[in-house]
Structures are given as structure tokens and as C-alpha cells.
mmCIF file with all atom_site columns, C-alpha atoms in Angstrom:
data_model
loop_
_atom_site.group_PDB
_atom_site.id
_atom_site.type_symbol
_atom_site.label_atom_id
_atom_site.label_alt_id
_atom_site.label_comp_id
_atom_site.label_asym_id
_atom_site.label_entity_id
_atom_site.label_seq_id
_atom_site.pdbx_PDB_ins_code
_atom_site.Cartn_x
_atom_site.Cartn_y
_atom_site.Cartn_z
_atom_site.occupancy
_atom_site.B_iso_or_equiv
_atom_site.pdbx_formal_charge
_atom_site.auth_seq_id
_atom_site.auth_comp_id
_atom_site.auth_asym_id
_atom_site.auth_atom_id
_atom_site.pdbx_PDB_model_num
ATOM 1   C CA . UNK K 1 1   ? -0.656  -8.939  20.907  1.00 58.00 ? 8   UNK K CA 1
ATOM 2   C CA . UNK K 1 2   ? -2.401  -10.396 18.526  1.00 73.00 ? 9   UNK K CA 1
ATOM 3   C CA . UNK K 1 3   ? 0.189   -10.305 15.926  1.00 86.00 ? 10  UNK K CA 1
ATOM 4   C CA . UNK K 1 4   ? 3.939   -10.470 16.340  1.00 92.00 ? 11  UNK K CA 1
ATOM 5   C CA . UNK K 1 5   ? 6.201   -7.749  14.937  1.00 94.00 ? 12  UNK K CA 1
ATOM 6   C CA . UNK K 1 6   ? 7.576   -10.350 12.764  1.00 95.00 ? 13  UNK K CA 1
ATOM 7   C CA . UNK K 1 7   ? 4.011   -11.698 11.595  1.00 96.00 ? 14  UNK K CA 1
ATOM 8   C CA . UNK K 1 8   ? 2.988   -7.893  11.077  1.00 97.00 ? 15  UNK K CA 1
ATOM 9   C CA . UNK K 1 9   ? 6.102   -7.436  8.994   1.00 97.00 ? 16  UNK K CA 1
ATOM 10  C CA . UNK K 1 10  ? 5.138   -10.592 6.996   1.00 98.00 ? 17  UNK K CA 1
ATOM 11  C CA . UNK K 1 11  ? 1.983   -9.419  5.874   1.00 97.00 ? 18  UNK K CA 1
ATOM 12  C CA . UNK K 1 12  ? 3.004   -5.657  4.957   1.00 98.00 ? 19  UNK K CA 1
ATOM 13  C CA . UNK K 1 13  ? 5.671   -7.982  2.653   1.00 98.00 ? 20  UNK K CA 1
ATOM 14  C CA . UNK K 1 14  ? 2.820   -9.971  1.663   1.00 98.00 ? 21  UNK K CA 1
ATOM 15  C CA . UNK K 1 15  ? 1.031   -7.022  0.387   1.00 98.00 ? 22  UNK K CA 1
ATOM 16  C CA . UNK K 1 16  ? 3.309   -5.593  -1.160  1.00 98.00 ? 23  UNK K CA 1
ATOM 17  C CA . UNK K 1 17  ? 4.282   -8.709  -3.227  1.00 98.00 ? 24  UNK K CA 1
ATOM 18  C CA . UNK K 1 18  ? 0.615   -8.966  -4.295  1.00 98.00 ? 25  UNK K CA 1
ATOM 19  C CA . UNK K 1 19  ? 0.740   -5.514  -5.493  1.00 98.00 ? 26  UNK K CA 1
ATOM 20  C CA . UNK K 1 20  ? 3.785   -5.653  -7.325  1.00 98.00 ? 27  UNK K CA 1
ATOM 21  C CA . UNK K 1 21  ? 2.386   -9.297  -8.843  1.00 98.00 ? 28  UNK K CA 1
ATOM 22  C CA . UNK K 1 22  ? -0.674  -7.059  -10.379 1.00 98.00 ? 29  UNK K CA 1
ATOM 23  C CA . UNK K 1 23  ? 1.379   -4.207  -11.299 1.00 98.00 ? 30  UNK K CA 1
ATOM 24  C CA . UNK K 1 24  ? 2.997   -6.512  -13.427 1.00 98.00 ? 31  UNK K CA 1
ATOM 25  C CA . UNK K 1 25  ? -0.435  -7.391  -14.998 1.00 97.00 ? 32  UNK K CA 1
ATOM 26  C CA . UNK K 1 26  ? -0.813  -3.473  -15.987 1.00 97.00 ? 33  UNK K CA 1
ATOM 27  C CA . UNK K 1 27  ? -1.033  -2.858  -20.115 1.00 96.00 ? 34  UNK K CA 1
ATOM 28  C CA . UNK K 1 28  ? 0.811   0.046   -20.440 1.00 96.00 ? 35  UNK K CA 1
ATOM 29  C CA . UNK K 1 29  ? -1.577  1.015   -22.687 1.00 95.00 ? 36  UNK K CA 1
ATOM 30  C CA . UNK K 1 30  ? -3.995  1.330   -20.354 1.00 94.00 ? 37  UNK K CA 1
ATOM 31  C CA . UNK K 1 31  ? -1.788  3.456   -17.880 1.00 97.00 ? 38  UNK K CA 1
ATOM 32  C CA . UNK K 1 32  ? -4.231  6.641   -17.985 1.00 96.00 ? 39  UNK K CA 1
ATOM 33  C CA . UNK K 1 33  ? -7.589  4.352   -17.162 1.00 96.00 ? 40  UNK K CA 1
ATOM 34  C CA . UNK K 1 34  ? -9.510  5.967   -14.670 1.00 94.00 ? 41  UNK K CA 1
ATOM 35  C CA . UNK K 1 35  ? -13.032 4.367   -13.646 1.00 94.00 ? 42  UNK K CA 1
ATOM 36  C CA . UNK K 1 36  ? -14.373 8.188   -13.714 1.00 95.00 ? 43  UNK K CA 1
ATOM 37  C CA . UNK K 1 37  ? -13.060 11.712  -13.748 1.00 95.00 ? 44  UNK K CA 1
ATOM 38  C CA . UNK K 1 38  ? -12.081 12.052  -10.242 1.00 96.00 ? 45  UNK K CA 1
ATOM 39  C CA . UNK K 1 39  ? -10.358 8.915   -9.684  1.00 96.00 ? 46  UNK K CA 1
ATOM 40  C CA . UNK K 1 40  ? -6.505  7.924   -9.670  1.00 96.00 ? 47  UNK K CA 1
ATOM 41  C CA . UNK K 1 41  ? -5.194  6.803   -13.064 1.00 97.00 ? 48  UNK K CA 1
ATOM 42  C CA . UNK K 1 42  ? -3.571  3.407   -13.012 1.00 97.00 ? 49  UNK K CA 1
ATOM 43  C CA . UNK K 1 43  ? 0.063   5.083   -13.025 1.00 97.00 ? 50  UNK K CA 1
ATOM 44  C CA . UNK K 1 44  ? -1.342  7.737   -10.489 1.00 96.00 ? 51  UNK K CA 1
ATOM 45  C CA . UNK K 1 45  ? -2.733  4.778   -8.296  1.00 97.00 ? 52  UNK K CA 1
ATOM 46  C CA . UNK K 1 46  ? 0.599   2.865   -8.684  1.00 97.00 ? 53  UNK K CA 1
ATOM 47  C CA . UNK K 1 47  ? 2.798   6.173   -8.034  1.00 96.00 ? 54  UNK K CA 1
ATOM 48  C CA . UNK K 1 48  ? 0.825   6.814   -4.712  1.00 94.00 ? 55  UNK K CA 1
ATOM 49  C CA . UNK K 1 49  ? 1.410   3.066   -3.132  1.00 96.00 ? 56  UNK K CA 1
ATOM 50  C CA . UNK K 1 50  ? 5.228   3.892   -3.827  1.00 96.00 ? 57  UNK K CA 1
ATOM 51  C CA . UNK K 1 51  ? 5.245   6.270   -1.406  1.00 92.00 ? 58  UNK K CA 1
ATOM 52  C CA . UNK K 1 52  ? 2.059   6.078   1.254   1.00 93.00 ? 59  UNK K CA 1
ATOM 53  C CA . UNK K 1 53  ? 2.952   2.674   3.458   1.00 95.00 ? 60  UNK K CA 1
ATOM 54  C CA . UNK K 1 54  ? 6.611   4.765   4.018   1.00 93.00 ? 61  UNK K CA 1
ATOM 55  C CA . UNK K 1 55  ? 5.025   7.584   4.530   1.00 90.00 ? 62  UNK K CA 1
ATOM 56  C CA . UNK K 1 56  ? 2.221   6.380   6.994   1.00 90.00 ? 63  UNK K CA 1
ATOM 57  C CA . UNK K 1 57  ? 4.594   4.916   8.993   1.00 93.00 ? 64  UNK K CA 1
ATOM 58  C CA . UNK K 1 58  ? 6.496   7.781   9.576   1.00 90.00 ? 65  UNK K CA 1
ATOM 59  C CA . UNK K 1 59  ? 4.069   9.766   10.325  1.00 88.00 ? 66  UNK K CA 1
ATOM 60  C CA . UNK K 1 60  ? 2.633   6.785   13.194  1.00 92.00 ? 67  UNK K CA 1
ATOM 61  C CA . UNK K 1 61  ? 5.942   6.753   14.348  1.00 92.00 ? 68  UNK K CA 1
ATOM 62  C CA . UNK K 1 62  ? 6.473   10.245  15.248  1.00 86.00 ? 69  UNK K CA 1
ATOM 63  C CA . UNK K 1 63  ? 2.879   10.316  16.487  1.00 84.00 ? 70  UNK K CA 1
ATOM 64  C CA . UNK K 1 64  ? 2.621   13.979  15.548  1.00 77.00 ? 71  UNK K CA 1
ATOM 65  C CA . UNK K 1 65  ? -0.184  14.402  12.940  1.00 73.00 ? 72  UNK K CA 1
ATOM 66  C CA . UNK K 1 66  ? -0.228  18.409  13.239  1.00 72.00 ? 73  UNK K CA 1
ATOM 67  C CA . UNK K 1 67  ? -0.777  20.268  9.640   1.00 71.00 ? 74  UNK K CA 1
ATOM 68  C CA . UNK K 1 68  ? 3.105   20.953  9.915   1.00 79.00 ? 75  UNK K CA 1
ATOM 69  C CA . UNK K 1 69  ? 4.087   17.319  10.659  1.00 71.00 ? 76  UNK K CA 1
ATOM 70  C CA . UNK K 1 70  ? 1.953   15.721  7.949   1.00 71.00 ? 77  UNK K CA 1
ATOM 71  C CA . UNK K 1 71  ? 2.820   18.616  5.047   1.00 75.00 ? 78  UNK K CA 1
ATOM 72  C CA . UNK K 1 72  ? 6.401   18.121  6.449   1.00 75.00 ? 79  UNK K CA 1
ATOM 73  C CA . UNK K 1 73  ? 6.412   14.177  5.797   1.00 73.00 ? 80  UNK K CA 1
ATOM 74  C CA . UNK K 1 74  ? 3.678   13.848  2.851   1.00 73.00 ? 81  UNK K CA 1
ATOM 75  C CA . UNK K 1 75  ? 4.134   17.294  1.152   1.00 75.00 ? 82  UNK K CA 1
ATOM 76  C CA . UNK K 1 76  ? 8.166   15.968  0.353   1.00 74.00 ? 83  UNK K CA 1
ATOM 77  C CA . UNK K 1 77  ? 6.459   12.549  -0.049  1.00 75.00 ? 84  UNK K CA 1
ATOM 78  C CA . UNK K 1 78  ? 4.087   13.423  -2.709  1.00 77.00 ? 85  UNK K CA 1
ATOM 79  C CA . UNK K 1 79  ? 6.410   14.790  -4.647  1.00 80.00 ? 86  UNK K CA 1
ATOM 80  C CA . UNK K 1 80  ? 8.855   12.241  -5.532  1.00 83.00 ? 87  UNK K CA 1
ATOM 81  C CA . UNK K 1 81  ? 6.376   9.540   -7.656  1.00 85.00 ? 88  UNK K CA 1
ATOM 82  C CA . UNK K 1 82  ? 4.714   12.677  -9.570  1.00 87.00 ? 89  UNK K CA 1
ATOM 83  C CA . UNK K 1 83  ? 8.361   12.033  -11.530 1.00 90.00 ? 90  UNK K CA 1
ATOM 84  C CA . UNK K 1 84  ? 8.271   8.301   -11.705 1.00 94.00 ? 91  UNK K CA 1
ATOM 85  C CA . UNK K 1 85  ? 8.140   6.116   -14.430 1.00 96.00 ? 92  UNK K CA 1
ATOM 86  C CA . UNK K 1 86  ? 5.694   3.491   -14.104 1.00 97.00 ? 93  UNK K CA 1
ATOM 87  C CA . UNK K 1 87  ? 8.732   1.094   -14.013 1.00 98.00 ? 94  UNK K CA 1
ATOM 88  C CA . UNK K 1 88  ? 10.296  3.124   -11.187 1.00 97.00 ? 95  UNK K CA 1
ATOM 89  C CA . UNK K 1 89  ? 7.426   3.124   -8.874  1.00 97.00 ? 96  UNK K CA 1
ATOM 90  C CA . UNK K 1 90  ? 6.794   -0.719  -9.263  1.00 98.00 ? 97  UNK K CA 1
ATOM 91  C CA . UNK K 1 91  ? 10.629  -0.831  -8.411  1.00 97.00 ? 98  UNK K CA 1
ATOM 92  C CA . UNK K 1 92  ? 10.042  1.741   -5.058  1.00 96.00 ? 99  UNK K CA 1
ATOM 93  C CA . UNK K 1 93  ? 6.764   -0.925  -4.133  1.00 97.00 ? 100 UNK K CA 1
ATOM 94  C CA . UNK K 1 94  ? 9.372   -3.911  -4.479  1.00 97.00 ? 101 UNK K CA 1
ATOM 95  C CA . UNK K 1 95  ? 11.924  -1.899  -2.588  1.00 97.00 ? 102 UNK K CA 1
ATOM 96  C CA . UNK K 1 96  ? 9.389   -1.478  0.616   1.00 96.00 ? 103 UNK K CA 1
ATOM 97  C CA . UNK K 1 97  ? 9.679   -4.895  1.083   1.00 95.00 ? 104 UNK K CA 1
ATOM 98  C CA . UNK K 1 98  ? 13.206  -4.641  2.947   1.00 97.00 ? 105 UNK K CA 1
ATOM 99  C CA . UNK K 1 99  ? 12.429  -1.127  3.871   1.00 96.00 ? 106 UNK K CA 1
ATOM 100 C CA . UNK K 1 100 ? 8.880   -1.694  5.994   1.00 97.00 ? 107 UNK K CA 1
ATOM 101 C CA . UNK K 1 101 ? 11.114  -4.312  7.193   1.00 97.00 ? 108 UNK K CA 1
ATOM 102 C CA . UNK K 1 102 ? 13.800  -2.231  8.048   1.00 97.00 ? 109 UNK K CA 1
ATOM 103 C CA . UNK K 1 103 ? 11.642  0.878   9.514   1.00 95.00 ? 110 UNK K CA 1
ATOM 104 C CA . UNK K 1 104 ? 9.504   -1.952  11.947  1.00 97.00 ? 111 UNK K CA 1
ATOM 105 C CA . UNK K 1 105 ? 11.903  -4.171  13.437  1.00 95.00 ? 112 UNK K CA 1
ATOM 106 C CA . UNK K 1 106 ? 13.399  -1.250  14.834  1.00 92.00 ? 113 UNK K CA 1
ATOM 107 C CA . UNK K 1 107 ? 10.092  -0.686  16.935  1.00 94.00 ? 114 UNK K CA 1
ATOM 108 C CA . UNK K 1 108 ? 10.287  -2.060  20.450  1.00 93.00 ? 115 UNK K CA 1
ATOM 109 C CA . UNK K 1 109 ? 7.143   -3.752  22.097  1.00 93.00 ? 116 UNK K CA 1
ATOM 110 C CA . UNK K 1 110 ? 6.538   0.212   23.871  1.00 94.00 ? 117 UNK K CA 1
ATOM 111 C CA . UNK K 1 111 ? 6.424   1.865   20.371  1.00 94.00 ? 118 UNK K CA 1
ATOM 112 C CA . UNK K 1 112 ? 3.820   -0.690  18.889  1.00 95.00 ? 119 UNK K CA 1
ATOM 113 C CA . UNK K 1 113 ? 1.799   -0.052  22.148  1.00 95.00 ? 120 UNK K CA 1
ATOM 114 C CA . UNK K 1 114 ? 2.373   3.099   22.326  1.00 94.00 ? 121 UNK K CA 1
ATOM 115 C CA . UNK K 1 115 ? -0.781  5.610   22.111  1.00 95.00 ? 122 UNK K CA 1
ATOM 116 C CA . UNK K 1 116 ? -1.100  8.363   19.875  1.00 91.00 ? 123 UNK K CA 1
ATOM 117 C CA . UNK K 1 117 ? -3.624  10.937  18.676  1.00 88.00 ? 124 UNK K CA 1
ATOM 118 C CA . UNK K 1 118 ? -5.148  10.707  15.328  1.00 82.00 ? 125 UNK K CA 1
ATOM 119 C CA . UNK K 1 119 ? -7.331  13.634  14.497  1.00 78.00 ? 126 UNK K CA 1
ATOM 120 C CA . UNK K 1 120 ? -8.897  13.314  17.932  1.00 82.00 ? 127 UNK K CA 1
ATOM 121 C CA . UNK K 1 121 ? -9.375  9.425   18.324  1.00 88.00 ? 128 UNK K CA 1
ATOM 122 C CA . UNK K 1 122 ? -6.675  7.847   20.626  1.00 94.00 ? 129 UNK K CA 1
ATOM 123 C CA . UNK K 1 123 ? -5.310  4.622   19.618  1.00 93.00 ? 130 UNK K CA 1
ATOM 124 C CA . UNK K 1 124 ? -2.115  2.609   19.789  1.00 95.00 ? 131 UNK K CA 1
ATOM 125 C CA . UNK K 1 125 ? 0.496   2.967   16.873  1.00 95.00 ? 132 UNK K CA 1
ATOM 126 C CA . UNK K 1 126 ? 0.310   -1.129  16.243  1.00 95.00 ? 133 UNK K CA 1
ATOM 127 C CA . UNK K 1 127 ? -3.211  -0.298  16.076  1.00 95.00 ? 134 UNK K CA 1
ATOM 128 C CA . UNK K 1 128 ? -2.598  2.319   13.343  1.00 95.00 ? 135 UNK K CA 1
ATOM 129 C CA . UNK K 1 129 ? 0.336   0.176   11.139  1.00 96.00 ? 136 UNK K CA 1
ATOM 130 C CA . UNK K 1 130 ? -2.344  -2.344  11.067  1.00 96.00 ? 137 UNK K CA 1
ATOM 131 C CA . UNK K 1 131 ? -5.332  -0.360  9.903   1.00 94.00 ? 138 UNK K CA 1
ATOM 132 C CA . UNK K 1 132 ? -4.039  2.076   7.959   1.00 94.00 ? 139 UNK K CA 1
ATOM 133 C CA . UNK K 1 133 ? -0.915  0.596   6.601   1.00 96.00 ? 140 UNK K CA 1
ATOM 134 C CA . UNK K 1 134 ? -1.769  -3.343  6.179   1.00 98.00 ? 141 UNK K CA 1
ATOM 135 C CA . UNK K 1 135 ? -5.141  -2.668  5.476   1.00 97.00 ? 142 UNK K CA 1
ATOM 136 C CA . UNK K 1 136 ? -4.973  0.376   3.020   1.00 97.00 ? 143 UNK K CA 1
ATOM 137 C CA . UNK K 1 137 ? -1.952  -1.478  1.143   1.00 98.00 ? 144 UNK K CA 1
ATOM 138 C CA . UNK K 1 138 ? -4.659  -4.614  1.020   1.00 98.00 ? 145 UNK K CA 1
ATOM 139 C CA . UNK K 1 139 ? -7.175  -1.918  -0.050  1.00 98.00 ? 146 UNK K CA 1
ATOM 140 C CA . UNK K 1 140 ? -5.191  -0.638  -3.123  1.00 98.00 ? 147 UNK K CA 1
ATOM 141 C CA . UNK K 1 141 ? -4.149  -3.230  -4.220  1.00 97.00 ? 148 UNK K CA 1
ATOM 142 C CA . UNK K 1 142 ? -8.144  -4.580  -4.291  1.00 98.00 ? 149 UNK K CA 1
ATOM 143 C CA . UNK K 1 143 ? -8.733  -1.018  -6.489  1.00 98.00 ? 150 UNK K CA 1
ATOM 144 C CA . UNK K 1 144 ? -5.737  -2.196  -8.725  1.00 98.00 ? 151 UNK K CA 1
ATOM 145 C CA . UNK K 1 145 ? -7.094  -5.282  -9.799  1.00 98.00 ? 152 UNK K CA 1
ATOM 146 C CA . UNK K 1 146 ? -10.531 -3.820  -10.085 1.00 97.00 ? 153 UNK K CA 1
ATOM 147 C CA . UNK K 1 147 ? -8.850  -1.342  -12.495 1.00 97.00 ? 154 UNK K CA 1
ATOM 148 C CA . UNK K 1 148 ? -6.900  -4.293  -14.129 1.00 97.00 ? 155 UNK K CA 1
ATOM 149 C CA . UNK K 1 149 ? -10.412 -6.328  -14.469 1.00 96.00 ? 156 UNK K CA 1
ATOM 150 C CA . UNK K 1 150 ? -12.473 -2.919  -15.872 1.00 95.00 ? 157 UNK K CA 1
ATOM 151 C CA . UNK K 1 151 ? -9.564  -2.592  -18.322 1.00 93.00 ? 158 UNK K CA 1
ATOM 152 C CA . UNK K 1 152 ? -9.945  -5.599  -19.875 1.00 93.00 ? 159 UNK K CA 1
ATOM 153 C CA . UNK K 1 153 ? -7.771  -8.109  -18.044 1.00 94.00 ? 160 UNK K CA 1
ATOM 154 C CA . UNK K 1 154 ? -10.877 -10.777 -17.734 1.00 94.00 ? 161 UNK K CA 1
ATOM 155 C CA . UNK K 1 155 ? -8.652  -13.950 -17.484 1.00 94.00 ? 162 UNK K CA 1
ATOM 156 C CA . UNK K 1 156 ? -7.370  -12.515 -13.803 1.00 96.00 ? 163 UNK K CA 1
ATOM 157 C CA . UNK K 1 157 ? -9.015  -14.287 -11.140 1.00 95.00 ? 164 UNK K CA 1
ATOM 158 C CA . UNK K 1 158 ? -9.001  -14.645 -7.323  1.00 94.00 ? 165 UNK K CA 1
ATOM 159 C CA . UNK K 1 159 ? -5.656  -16.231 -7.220  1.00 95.00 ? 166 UNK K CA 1
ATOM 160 C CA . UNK K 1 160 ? -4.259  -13.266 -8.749  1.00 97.00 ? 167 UNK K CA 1
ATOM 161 C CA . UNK K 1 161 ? -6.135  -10.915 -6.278  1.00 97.00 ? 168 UNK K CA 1
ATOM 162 C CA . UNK K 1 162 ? -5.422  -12.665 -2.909  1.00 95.00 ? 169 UNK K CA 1
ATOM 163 C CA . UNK K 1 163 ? -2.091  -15.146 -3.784  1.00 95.00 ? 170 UNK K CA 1
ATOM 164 C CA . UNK K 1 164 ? -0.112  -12.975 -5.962  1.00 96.00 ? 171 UNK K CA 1
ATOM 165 C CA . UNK K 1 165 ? 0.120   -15.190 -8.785  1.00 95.00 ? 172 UNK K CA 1
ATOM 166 C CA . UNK K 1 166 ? -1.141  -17.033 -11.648 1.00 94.00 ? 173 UNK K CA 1
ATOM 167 C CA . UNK K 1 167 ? -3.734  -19.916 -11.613 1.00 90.00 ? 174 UNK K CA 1
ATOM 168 C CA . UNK K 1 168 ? -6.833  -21.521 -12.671 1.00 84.00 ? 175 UNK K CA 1
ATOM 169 C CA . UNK K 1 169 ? -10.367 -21.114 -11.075 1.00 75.00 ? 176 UNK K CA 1
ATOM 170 C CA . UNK K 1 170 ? -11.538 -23.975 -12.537 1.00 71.00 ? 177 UNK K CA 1
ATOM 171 C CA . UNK K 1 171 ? -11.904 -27.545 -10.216 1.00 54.00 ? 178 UNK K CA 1
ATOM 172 C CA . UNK K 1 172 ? -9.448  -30.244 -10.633 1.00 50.00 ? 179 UNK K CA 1
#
């Protein structure tokens, strides 16, 4: 294993303090910006991440990624951040801190190894928390700050984007 579940857990946590860091960065003025037409808004973007690390993992733990299973888990998924505040999704991202935790450590060695089906391609569940989860949670949170950036937040910088806080670019 290349990662422990506790060094897997770590990162998902790291992620999702990241995002939350930018989130906080958000004008709320600027809460409808959409690069073009058929792109999230920045409170549609922010209402999604509430809910899809949750709801990947779920759905990679049962290993059953039928039409049923996945309406059955996103479809009541999906729902709940249509209603949310920006405010309350920010406080669901926070929240999945303790719960990735939570849903994770409860995975023994087997699970994380275990193989399931994805749409035809066989691969292990660890396989999939990493790839979809960890790296679509780093993903976002890249299109957040690109949104943040296009919408006028020029003094963000890399330490924003990949520390999750505040600093200066310049040399010391």
C-alpha cells in the first residue's frame, strides 16, 4: 500500500481544509460567476463538493454502480445542497472532515483492496477513494480558485491554492 488508511484520511482532510480556506475567499457578490453558460456557478460549484466526496464513497463502498444504486445514493444526494445557503454548504465541506474520517477508518485492509466494477473497468476501491475522491476534491478545489482568480481575487496566490492559507509570493 502505498498510502496508509490514516495517510489517505489525512489528505481527504487536507483537501477539504483547502477548500473550505478558498470558500472563505468567495465575494458573495460574485456567487452566480460562471466562466460560461454551461458551467457550475460558484454557489453551484460549492453546493456540489458538500455532497460528492460522501457520496462517492458510498457508492465505492457498496461497489454497486447499477442506474438504481447510483440514482438511489446521488439522486437523494443531489438534492439536499440545491437548498443550501452558501454558508451551509461551506459548513457540510467543514463537517466532512470528521465524517470522511468517520466513513474510512471503518474500512478494513480487505475493503480498501477490495475490487469492484466501475462502468466496466475493474479496479480496487482504495484505488477508486484515491482517484476519484482525493483527486476530484483536489480538482475542485483547483476550479474554485480559478473561479476566485477570474472573479477578481488577483492578490490569491499559490499558497492559497496548495497550503490553504494566506502568504506572500514574493522572496525573502
Amino acid at each position: 500500500m502505498v498510502l496508509t488508511k490514516e495517510e489517505l484520511i489525512a489528505s481527504l482532510q487536507n483537501e477539504v481544509r483547502i477548500f473550505v480556506h478558498l470558500a472563505g475567499k468567495v465575494d458573495k457578490a460574485q456567487l452566480d460567476y460562471r466562466p460560461t453558460p454551461k458551467q457550475r456557478t460558484t454557489l453551484e460549484l460549492v453546493q456540489y463538493i458538500a455532497i460528492m466526496a460522501p457520496a462517492q464513497i458510498v457508492s465505492i463502498k457498496s461497489g454497486d454502480f447499477s442506474r438504481e444504486a447510483m440514482m438511489a445514493t446521488w439522486g437523494a444526494a443531489e438534492a439536499a445542497p440545491k437548498a443550501m445557503s452558501f454558508e451551509q454548504a461551506v459548513e457540510a465541506i467543514q463537517k466532512q472532515s470528521d465524517d470522511l474520517a468517520a466513513m474510512l477508518n471503518g474500512w478494513s485492509e480487505a475493503e480498501f483492496r477490495g475490487e469492484v466494477d466501475l462502468f466496466g473497468q475493474k479496479s480496487s476501491r482504495g484505488y477508486l477513494v484515491v482517484n476519484l475522491v482525493l483527486c476530484g476534491l483536489a480538482a475542485y478545489r483547483t476550479q474554485l480558485f480559478c473561479y476566485l482568480k477570474a472573479s477578481g481575487r488577483e492578490e490569491l496566490n499559490t499558497f492559497n491554492l496548495w497550503m490553504g492559507k494566506d502568504g506572500s509570493m514574493s522572496a525573502a
